[in-house]
Short mmCIF file of N, CA and C in Angstrom, two decimals:
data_model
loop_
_atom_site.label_atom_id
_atom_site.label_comp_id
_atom_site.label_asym_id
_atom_site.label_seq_id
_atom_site.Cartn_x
_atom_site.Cartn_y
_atom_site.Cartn_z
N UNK A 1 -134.92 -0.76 87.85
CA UNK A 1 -134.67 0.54 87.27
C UNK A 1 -134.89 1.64 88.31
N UNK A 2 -135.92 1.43 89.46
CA UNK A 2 -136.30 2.77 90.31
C UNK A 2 -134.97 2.54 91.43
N UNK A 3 -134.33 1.00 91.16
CA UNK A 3 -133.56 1.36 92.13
C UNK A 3 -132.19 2.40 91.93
N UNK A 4 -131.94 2.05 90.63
CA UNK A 4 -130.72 2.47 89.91
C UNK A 4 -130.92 4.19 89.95
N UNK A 5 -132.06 4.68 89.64
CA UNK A 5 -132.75 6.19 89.70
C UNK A 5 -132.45 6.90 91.60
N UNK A 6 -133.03 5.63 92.44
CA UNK A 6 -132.85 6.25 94.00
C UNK A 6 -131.45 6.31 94.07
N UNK A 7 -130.16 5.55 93.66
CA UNK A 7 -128.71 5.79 93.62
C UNK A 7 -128.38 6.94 93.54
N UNK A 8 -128.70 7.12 92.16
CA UNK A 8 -128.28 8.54 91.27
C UNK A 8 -128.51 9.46 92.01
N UNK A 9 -129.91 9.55 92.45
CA UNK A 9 -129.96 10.70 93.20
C UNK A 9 -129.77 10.79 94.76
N UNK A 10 -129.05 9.65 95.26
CA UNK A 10 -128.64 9.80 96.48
C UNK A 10 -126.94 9.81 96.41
N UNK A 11 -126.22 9.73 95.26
CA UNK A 11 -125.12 10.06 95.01
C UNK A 11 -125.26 11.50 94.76
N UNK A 12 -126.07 11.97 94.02
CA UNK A 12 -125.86 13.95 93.84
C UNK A 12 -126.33 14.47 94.81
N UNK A 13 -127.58 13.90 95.78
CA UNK A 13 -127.29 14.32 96.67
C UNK A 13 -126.48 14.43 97.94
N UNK A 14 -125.52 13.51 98.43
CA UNK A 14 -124.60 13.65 98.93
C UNK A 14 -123.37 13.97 98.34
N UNK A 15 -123.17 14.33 97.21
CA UNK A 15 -122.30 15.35 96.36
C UNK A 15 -122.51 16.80 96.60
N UNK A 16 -123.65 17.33 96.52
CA UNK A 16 -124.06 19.01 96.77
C UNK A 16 -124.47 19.23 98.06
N UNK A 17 -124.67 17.93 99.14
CA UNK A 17 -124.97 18.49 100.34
C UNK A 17 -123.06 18.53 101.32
N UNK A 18 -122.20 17.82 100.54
CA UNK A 18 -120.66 17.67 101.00
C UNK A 18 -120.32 19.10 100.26
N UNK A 19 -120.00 19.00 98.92
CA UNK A 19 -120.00 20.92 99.05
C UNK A 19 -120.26 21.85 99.29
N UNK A 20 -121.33 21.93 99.52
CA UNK A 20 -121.93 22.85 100.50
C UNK A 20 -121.72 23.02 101.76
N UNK A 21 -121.52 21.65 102.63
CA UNK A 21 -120.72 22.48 103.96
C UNK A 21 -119.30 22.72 103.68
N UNK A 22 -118.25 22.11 102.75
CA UNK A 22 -117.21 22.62 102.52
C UNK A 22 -117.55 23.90 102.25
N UNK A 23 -118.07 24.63 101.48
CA UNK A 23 -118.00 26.33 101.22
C UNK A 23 -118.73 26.63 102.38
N UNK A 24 -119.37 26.57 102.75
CA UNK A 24 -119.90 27.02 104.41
C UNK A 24 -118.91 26.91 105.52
N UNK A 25 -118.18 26.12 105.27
CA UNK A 25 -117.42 25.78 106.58
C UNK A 25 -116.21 26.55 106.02
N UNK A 26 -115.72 26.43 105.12
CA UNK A 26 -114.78 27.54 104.37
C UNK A 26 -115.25 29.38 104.69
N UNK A 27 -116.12 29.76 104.73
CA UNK A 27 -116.63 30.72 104.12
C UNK A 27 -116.44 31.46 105.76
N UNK A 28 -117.58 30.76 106.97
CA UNK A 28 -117.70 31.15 108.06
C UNK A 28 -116.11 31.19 108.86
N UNK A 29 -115.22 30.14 108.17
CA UNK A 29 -113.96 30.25 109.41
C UNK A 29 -113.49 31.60 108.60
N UNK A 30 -113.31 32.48 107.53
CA UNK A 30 -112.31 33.15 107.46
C UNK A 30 -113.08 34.10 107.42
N UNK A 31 -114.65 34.34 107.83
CA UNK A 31 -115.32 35.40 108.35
C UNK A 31 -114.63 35.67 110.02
N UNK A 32 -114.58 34.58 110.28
CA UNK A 32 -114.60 34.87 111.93
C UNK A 32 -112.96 34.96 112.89
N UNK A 33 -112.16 34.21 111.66
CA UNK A 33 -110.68 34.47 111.29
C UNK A 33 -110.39 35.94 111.11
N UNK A 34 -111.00 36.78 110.29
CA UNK A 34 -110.87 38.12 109.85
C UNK A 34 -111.37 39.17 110.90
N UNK A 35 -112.51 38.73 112.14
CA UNK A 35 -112.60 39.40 112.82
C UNK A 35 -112.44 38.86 113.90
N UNK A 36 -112.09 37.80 114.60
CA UNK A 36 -110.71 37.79 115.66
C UNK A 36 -109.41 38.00 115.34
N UNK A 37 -109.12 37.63 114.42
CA UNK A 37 -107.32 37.91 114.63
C UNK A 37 -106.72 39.33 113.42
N UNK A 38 -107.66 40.09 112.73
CA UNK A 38 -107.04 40.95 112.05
C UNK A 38 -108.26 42.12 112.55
N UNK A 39 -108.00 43.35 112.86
CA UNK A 39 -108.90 44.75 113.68
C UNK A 39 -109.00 44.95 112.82
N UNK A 40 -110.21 44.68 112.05
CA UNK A 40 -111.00 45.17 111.12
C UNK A 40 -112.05 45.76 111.76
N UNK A 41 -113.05 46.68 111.51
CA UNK A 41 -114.30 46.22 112.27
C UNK A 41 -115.91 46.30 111.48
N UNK A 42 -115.65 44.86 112.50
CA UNK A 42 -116.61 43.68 111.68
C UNK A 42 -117.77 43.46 113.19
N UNK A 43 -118.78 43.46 112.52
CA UNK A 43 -119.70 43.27 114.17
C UNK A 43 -120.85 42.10 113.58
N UNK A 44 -120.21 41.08 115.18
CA UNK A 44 -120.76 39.72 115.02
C UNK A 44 -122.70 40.00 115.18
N UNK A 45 -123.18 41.07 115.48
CA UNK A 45 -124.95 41.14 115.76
C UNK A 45 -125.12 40.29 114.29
N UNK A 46 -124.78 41.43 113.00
CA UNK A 46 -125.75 41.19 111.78
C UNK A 46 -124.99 39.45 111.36
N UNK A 47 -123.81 39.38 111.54
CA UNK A 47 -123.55 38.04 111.18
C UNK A 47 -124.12 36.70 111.95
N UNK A 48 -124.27 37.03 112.93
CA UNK A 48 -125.34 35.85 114.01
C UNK A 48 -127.05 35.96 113.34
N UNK A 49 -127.28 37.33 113.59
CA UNK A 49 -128.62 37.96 112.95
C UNK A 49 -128.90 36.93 111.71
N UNK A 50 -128.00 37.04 110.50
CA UNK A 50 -128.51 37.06 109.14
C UNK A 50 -127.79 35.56 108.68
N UNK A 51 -126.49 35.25 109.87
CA UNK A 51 -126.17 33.70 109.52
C UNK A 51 -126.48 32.72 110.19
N UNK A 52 -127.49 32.82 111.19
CA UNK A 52 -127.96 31.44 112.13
C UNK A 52 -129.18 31.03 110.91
N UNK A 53 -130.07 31.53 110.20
CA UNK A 53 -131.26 31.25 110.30
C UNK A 53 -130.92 30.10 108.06
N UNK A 54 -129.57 30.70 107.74
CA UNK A 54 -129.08 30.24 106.65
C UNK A 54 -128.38 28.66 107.49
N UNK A 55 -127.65 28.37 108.99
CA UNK A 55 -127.48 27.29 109.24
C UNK A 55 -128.73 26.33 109.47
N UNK A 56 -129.62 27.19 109.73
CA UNK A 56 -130.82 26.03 110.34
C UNK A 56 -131.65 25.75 108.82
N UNK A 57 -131.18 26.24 107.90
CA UNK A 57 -131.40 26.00 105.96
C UNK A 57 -131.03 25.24 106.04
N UNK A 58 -129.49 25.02 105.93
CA UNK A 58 -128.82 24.04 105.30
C UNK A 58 -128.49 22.50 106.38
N UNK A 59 -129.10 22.95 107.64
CA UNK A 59 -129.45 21.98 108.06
C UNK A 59 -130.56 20.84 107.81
N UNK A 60 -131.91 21.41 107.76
CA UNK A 60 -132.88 21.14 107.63
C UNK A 60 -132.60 20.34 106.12
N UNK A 61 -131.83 21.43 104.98
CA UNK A 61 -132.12 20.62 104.04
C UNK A 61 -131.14 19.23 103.64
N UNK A 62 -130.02 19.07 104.57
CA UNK A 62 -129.28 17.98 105.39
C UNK A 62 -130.12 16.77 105.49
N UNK A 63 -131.38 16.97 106.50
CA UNK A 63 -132.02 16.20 106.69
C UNK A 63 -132.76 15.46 105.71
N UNK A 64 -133.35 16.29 104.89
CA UNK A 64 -134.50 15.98 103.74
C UNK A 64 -133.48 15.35 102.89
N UNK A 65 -132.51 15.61 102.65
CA UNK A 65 -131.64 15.12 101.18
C UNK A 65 -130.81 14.08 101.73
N UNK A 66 -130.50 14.23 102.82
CA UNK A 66 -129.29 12.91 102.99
C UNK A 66 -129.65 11.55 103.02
N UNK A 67 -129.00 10.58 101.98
CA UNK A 67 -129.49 9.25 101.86
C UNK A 67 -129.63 8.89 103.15
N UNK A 68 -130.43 7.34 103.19
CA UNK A 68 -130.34 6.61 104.61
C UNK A 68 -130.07 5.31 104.14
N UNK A 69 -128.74 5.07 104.99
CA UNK A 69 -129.06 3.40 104.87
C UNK A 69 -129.34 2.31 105.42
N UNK A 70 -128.94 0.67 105.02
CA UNK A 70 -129.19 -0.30 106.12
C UNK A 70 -127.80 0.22 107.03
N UNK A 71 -128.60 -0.49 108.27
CA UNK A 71 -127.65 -0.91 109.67
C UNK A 71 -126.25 -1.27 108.94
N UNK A 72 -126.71 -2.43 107.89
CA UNK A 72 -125.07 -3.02 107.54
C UNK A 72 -124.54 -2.08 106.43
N UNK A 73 -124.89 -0.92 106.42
CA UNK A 73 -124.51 -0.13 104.80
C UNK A 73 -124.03 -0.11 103.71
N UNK A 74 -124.83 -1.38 103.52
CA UNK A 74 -125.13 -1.81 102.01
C UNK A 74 -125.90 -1.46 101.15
N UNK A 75 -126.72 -1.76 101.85
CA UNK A 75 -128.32 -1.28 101.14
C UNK A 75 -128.86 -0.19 101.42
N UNK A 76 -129.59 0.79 100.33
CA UNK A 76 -130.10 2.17 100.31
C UNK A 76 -131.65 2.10 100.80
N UNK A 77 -131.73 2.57 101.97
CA UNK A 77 -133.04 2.76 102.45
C UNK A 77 -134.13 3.69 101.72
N UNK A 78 -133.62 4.59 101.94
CA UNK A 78 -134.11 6.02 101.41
C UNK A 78 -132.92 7.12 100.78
N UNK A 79 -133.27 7.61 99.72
CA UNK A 79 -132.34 8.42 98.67
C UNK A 79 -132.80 9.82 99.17
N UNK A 80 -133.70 10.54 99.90
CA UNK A 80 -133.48 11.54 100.44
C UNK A 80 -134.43 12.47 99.21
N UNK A 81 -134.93 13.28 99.43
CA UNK A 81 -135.56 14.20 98.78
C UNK A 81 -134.44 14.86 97.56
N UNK A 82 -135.51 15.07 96.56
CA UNK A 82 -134.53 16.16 95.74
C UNK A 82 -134.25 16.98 96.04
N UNK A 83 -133.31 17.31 95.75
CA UNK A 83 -132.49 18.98 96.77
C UNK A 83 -132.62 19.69 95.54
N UNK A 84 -132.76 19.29 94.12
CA UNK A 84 -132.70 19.87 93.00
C UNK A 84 -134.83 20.62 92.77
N UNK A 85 -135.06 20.40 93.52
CA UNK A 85 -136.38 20.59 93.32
C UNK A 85 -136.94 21.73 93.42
N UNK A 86 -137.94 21.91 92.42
CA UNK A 86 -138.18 23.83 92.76
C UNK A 86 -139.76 24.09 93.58
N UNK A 87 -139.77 25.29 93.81
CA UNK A 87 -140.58 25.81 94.77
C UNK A 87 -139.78 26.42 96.17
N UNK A 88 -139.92 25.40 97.12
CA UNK A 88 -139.69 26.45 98.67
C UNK A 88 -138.16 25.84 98.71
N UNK A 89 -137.55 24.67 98.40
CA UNK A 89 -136.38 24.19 97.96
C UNK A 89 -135.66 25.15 97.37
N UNK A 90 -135.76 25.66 95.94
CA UNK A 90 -135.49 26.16 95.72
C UNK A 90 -135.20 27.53 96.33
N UNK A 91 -136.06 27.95 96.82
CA UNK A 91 -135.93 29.21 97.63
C UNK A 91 -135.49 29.32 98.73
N UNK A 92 -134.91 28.24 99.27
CA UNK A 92 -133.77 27.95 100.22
C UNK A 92 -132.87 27.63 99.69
N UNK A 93 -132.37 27.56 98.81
CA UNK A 93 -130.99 27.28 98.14
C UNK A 93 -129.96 29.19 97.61
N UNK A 94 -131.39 29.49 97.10
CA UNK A 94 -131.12 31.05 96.77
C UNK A 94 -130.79 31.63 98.35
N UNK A 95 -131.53 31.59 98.99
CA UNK A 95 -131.48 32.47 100.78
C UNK A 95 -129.93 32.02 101.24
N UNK A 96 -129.60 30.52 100.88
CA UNK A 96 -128.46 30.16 101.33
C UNK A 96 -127.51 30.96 100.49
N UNK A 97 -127.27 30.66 99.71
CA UNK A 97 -126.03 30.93 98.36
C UNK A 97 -125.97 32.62 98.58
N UNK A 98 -127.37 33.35 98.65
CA UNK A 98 -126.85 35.14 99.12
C UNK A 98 -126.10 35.40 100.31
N UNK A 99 -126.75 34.42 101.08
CA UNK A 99 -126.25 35.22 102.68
C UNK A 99 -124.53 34.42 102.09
N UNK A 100 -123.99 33.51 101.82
CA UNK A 100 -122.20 33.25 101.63
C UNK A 100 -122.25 34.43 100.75
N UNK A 101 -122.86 34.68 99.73
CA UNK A 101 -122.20 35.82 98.95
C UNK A 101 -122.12 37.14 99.87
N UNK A 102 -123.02 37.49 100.90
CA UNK A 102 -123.02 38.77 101.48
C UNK A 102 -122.05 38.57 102.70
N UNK A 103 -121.70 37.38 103.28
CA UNK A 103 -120.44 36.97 104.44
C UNK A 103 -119.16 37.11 103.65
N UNK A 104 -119.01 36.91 102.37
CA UNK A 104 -118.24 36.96 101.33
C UNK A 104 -117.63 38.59 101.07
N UNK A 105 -118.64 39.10 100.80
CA UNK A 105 -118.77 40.51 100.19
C UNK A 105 -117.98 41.40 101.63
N UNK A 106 -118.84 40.87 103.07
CA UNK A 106 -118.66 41.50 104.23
C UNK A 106 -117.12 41.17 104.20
N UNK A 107 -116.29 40.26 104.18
CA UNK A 107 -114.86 39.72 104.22
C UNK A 107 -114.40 40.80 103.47
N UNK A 108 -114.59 41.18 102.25
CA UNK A 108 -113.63 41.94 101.00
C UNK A 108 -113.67 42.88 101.54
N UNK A 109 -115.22 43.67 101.94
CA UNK A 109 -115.77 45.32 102.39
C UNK A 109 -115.69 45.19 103.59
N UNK A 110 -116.65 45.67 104.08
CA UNK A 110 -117.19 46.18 105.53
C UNK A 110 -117.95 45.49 105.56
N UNK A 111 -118.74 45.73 107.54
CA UNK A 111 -119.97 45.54 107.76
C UNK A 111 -121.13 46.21 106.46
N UNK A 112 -121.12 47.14 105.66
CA UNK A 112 -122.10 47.71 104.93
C UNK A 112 -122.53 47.29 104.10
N UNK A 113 -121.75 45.95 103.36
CA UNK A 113 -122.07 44.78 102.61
C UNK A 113 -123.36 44.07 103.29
N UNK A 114 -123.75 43.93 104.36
CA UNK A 114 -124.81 43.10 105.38
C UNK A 114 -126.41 43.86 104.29
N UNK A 115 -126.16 45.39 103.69
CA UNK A 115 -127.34 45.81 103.61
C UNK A 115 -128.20 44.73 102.23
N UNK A 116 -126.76 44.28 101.80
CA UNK A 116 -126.92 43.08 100.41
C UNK A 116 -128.50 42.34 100.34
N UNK A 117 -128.01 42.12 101.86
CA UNK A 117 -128.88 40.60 102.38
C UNK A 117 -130.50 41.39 102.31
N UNK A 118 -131.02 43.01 102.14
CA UNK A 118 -132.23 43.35 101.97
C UNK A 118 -132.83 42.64 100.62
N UNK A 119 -132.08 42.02 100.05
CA UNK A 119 -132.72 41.87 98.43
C UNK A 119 -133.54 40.34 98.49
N UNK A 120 -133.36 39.95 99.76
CA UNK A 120 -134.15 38.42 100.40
C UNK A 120 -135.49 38.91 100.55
N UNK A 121 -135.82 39.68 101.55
CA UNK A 121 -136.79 40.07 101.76
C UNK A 121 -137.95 40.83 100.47
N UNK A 122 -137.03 41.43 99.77
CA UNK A 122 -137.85 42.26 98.55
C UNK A 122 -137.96 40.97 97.59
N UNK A 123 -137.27 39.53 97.31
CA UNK A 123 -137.55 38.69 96.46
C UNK A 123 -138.38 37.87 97.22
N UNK A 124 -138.74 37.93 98.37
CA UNK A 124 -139.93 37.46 98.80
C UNK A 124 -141.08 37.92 98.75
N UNK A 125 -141.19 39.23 98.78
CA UNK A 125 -142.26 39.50 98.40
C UNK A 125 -142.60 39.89 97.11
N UNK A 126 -141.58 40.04 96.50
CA UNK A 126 -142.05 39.38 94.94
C UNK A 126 -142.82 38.34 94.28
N UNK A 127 -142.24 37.33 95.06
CA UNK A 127 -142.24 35.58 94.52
C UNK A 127 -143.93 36.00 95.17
N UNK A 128 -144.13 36.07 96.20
CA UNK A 128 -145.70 36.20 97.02
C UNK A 128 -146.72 36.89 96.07
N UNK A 129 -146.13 38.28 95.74
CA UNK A 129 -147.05 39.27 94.24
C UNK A 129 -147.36 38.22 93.32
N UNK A 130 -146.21 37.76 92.79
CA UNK A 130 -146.55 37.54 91.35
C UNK A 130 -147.07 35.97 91.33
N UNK A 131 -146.99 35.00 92.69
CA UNK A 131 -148.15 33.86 93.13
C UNK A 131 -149.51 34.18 93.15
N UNK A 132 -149.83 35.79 93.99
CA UNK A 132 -151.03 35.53 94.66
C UNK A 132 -151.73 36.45 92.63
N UNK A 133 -151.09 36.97 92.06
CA UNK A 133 -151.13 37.20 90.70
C UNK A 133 -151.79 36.21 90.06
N UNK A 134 -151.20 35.23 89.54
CA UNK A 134 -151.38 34.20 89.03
C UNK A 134 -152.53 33.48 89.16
N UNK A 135 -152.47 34.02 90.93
CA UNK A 135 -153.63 32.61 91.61
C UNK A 135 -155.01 33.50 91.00
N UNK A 136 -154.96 34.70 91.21
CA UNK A 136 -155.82 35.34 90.86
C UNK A 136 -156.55 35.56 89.06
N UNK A 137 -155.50 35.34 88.36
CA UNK A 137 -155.41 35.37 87.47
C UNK A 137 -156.44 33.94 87.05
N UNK A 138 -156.50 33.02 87.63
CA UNK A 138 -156.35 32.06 87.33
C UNK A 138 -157.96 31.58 87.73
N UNK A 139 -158.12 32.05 88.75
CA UNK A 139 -159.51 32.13 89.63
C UNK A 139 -160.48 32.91 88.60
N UNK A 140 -159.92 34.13 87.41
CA UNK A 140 -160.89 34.95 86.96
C UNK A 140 -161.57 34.05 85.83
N UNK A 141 -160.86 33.15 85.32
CA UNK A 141 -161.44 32.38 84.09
C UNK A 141 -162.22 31.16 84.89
N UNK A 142 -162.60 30.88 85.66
CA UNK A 142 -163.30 29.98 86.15
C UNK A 142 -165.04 30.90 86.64
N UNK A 143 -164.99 32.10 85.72
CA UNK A 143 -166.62 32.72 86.34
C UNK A 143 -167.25 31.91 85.71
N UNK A 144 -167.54 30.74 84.41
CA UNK A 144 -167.78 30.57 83.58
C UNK A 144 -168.11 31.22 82.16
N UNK A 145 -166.86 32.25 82.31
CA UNK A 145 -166.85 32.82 81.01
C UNK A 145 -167.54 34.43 81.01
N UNK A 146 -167.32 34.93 82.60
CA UNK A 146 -168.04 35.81 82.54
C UNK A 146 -167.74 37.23 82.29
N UNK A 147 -166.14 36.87 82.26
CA UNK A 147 -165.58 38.48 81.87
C UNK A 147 -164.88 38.06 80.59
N UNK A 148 -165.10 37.33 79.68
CA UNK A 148 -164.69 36.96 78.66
C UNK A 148 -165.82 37.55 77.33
N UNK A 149 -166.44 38.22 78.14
CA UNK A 149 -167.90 38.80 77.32
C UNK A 149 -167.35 40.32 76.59
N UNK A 150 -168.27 40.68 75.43
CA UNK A 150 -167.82 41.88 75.46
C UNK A 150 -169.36 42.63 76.04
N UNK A 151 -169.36 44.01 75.81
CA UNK A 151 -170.74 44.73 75.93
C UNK A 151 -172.09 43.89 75.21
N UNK A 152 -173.06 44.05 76.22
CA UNK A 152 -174.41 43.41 75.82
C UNK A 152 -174.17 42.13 75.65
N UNK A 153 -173.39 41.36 76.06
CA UNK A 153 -173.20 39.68 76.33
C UNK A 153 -172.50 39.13 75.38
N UNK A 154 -171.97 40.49 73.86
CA UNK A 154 -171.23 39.79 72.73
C UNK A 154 -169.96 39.11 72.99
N UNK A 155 -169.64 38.35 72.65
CA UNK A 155 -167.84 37.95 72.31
C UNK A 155 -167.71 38.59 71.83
N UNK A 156 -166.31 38.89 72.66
CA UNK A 156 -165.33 39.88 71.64
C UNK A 156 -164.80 39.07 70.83
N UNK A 157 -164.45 39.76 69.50
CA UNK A 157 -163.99 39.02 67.96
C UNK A 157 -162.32 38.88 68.29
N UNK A 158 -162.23 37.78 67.14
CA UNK A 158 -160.06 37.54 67.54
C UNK A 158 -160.09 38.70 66.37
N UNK A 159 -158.64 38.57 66.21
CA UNK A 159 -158.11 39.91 65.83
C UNK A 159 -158.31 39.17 64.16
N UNK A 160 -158.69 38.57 63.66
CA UNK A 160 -158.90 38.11 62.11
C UNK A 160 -160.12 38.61 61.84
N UNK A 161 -161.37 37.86 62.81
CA UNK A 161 -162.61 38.94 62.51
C UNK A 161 -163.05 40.15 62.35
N UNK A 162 -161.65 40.72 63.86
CA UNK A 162 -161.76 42.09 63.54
C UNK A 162 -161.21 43.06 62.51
N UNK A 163 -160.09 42.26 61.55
CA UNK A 163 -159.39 42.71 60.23
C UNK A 163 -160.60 42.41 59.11
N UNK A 164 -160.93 41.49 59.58
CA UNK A 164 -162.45 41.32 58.09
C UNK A 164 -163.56 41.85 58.66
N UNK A 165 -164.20 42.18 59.70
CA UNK A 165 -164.84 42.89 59.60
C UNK A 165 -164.82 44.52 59.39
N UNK A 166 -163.34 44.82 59.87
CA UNK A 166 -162.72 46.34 59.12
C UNK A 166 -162.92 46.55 57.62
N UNK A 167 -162.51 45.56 57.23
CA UNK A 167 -162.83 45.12 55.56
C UNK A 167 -163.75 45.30 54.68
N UNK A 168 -164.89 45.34 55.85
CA UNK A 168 -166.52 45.00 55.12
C UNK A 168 -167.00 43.92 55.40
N UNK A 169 -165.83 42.82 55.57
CA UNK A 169 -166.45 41.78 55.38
C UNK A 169 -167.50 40.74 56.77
N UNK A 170 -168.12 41.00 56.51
CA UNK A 170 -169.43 41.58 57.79
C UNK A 170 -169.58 39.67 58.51
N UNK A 171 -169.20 39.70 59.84
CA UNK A 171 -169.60 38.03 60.30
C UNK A 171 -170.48 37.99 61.26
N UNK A 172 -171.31 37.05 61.71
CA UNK A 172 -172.23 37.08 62.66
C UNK A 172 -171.04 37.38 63.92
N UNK A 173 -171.49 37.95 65.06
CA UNK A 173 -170.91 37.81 66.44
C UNK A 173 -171.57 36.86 67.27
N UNK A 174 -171.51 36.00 67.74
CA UNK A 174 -171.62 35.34 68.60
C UNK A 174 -172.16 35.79 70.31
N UNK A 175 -173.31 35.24 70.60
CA UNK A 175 -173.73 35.13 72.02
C UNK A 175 -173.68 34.13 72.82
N UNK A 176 -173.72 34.79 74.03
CA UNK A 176 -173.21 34.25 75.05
C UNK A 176 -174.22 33.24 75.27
#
């Protein structure tokens, strides 16, 4: 059964790592088609700048995902990492897929489409906020319960105690 599972996913992954250089390899010739042979002007800095570091992506993730097989290639050595996998994977899949949309965008428009590619940097430091958030978040319930207190060491009441005790209806509070 685990073998039938390493297939599967060494068939999708050499399914999405073959489309992907087809639209890459699609994408870059009629970038570079459009600014050798038609005077547009298009300046190769930000496209070297902002498209080498998306090839050494989709290289790298080439490596990690592409099956391996035997010598006689029959047999499946290794099925290659999930390419479907989230975290920093993921966040190389997004970095890839903007910069074709902003080489894309640059083809239709201008160079002024390139400013697209700022929204990498601001979703990085997003993804970083709302981690080191979390982590923090997460770190505060481990005082053993120490900001979970209310004034003078009481628990604070759930919101039922605090409707019955609005009520009248009077309950012990609990210490810490």
């Amino acid at each position: 059964m685990a073998q039938k599972a390493a297939k599967s996913l060494a068939a999708r992954n050499t399914a999405l790592l073959t489309r992907t250089h087809l639209i890459t390899i699609s994408i870059h010739t009629i970038y570079l088609v459009l600014h050798f042979l038609i005077n547009r002007p298009r300046s190769l800095k930000p496209y070297i700048l902002l498209g080498l570091p998306t090839l050494i992506i989709e290289y790298y993730l080439d490596r990690i995902g592409r099956p391996r097989y035997s010598e006689d290639g029959t047999s499946l050595k290794t099925a290659g990492e999930d390419l479907n996998a989230t975290g920093l994977t993921e966040y190389m899949w997004d970095v890839l897929y903007w910069t074709q949309g902003c080489i894309v965008a640059v083809c239709i428009f201008n160079d002024r489409a390139w400013w697209l590619w700022v929204v990498v940097p601001i979703y990085s430091v997003y993804l970083a906020y709302t981690t080191v958030m979390g982590v923090k978040r997460g770190f505060a319930g481990m005082g053993g319960g120490g900001g979970a207190e209310g004034e003078g060491g009481e628990v604070p009441l759930s919101k039922t105690q605090a409707k019955r005790e609005k009520r009248g209806d009077r309950m012990k509070r609990g210490r810490a």
